[in-house]
CSV table of N, CA and C in Angstrom, one decimal:
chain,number,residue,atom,x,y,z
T,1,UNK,N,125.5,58.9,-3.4
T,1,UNK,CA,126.8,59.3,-2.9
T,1,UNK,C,126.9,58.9,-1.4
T,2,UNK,N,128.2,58.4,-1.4
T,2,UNK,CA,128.4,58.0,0.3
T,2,UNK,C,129.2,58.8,0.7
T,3,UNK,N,128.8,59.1,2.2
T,3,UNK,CA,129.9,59.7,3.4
T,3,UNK,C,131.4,59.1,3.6
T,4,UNK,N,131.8,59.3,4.0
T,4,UNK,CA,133.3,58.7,4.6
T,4,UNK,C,133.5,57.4,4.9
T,5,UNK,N,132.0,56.8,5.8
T,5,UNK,CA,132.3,56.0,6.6
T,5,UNK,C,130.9,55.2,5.5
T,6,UNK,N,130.6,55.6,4.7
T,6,UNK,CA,129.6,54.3,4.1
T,6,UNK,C,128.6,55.1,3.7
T,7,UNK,N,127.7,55.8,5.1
T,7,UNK,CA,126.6,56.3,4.2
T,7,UNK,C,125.9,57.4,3.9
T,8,UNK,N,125.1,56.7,3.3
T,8,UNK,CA,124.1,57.4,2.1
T,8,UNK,C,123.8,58.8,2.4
T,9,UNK,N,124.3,59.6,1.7
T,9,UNK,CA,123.9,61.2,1.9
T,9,UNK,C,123.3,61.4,0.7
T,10,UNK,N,123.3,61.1,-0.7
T,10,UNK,CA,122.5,62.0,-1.8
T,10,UNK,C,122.4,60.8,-2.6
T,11,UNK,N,121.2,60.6,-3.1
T,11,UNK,CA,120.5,59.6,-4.0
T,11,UNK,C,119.9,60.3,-5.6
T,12,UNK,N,119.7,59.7,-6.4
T,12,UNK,CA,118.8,59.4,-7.4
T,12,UNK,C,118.1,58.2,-7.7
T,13,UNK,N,117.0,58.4,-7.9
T,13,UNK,CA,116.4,57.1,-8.7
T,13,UNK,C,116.2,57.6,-10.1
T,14,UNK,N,116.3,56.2,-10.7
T,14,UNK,CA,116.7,56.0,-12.1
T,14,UNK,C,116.1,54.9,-12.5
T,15,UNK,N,115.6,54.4,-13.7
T,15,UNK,CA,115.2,53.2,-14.3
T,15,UNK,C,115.8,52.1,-14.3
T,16,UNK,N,115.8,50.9,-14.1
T,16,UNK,CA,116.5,49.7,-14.7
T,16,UNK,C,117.4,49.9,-15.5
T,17,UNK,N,117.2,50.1,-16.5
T,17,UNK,CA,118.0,50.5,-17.7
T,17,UNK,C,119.5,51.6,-17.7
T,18,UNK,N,119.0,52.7,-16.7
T,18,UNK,CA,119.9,53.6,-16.7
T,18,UNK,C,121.1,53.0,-16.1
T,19,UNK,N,122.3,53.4,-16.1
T,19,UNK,CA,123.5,52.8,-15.9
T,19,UNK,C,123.7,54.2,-14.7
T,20,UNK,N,124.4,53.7,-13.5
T,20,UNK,CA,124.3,54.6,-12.8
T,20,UNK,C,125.6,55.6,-12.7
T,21,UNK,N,126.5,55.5,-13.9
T,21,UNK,CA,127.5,56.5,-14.1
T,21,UNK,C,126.8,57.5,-14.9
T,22,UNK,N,125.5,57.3,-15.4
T,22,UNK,CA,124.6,58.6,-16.3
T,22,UNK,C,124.0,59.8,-15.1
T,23,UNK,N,123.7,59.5,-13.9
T,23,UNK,CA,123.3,60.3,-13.2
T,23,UNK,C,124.6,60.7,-12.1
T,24,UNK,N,125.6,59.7,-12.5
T,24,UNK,CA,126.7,60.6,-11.2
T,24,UNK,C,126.9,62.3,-11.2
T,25,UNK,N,127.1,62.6,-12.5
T,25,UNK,CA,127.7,64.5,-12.6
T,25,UNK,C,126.1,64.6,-11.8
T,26,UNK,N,125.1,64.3,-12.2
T,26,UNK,CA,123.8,65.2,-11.8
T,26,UNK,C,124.4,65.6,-10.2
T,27,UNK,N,124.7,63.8,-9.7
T,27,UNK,CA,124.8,64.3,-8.3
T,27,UNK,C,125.9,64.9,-6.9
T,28,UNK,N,127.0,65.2,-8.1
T,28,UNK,CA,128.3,65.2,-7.3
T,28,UNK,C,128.0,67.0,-7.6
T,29,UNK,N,127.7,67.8,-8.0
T,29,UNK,CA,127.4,69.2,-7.4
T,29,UNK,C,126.4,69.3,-5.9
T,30,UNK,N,126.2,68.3,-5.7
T,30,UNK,CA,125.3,68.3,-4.4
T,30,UNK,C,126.3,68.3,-3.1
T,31,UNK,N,127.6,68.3,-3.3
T,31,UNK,CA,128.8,67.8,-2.2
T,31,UNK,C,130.0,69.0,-2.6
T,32,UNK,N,130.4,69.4,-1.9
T,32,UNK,CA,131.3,69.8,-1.8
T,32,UNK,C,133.1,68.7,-2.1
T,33,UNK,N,133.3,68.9,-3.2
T,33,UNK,CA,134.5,67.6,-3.1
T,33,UNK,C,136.3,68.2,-3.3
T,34,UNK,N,136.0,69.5,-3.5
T,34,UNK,CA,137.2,70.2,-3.3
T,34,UNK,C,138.6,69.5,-2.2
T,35,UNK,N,139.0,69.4,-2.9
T,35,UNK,CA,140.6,68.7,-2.1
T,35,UNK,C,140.2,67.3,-1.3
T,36,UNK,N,138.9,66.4,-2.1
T,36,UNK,CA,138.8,65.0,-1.4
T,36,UNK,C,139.4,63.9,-2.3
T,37,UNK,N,139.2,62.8,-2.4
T,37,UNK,CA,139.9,61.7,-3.0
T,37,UNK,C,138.8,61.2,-3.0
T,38,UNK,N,138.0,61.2,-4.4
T,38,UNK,CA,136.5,60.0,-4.4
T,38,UNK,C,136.9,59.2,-5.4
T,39,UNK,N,136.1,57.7,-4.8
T,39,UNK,CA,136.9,56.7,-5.3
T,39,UNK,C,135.6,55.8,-5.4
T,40,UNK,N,135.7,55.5,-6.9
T,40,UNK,CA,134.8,54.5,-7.4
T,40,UNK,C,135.8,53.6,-8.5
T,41,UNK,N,134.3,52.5,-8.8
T,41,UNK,CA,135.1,51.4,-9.6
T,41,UNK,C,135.0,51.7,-10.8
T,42,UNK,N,134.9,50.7,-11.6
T,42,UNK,CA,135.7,51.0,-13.3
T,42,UNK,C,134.4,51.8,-13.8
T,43,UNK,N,133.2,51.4,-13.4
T,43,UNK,CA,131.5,52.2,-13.9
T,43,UNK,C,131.7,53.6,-14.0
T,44,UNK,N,132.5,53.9,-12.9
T,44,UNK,CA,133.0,55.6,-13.1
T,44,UNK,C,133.8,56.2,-13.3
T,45,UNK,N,134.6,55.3,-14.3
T,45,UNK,CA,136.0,56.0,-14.9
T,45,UNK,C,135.6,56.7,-16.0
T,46,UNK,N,134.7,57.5,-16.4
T,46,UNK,CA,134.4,57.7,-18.1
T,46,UNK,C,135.1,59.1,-17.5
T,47,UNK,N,135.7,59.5,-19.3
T,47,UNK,CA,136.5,60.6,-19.0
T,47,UNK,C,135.2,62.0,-18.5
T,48,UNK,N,134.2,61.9,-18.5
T,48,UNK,CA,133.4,63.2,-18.4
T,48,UNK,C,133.2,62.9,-16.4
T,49,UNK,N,133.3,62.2,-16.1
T,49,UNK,CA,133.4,61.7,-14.5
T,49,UNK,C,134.7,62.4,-13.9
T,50,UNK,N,136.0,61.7,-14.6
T,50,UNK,CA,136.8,62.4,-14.1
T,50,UNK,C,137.6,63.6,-14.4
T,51,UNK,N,136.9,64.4,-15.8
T,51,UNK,CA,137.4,65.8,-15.6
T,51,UNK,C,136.1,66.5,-14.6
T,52,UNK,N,134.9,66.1,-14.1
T,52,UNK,CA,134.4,66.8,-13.8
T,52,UNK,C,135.0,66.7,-12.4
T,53,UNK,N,135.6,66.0,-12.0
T,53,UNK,CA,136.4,65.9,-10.3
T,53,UNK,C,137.2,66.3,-10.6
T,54,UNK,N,138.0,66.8,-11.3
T,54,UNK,CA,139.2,67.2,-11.7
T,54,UNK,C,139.3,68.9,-11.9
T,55,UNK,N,138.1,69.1,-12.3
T,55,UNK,CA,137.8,70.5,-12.9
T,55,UNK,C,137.2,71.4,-11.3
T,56,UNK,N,136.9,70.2,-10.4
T,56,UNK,CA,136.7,71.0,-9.0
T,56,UNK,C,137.7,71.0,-7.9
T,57,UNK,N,139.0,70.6,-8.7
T,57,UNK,CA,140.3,70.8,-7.4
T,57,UNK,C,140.5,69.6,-6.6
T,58,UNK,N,139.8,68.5,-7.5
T,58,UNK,CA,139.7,67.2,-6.5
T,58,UNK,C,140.5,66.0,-7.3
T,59,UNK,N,140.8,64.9,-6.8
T,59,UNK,CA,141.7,63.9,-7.2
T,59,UNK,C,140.3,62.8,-7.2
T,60,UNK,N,141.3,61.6,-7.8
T,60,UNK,CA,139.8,60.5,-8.1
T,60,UNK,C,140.9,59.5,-7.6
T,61,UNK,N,140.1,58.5,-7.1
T,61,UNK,CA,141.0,56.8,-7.4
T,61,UNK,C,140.1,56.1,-7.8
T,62,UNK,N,140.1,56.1,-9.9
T,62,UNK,CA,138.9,55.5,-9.9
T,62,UNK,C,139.7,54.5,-11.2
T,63,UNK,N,140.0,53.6,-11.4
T,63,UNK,CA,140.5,52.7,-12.7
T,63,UNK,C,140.1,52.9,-14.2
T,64,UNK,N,140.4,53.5,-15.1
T,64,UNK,CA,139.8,54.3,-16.3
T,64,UNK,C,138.8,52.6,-16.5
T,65,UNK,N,138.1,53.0,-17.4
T,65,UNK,CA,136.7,52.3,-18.1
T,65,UNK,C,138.2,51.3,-19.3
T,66,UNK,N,137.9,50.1,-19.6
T,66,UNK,CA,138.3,49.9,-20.8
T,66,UNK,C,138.1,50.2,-22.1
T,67,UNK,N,136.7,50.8,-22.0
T,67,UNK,CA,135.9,50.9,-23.9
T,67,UNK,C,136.1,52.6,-23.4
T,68,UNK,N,136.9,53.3,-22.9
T,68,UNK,CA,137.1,54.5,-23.0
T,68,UNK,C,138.3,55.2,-23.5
């Protein structure tokens, strides 16, 4: 997860393999995102991504996934 201006405030490490929209929910309770606008690319459009920003009072700008 990035700050405002770029950076890096909360990490996971994960395997090769893992796709890194499988550990995003892990890490977005780590931030406060209440009334922010977080905005990622199509990797984190899955609908469990954006009701969980959704379900905390927050907006997304994120382009839904195609195979969703």
């Amino acid at each position: 997860i990035l700050d405002g201006v770029g950076n890096p405030v909360h990490f996971e490490l994960s395997g090769g393999q893992v796709n890194d929209n499988t550990v995003a929910i892990d890490l977005l309770p780590n931030i406060d995102i209440k009334s922010a606008n977080n905005l990622g690319d199509k990797a984190y459009g899955t609908k469990h991504i954006r009701t969980y920003i959704t379900s905390q009072e927050a907006i997304y700008t994120i382009p839904p996934k195609s195979n969703t």
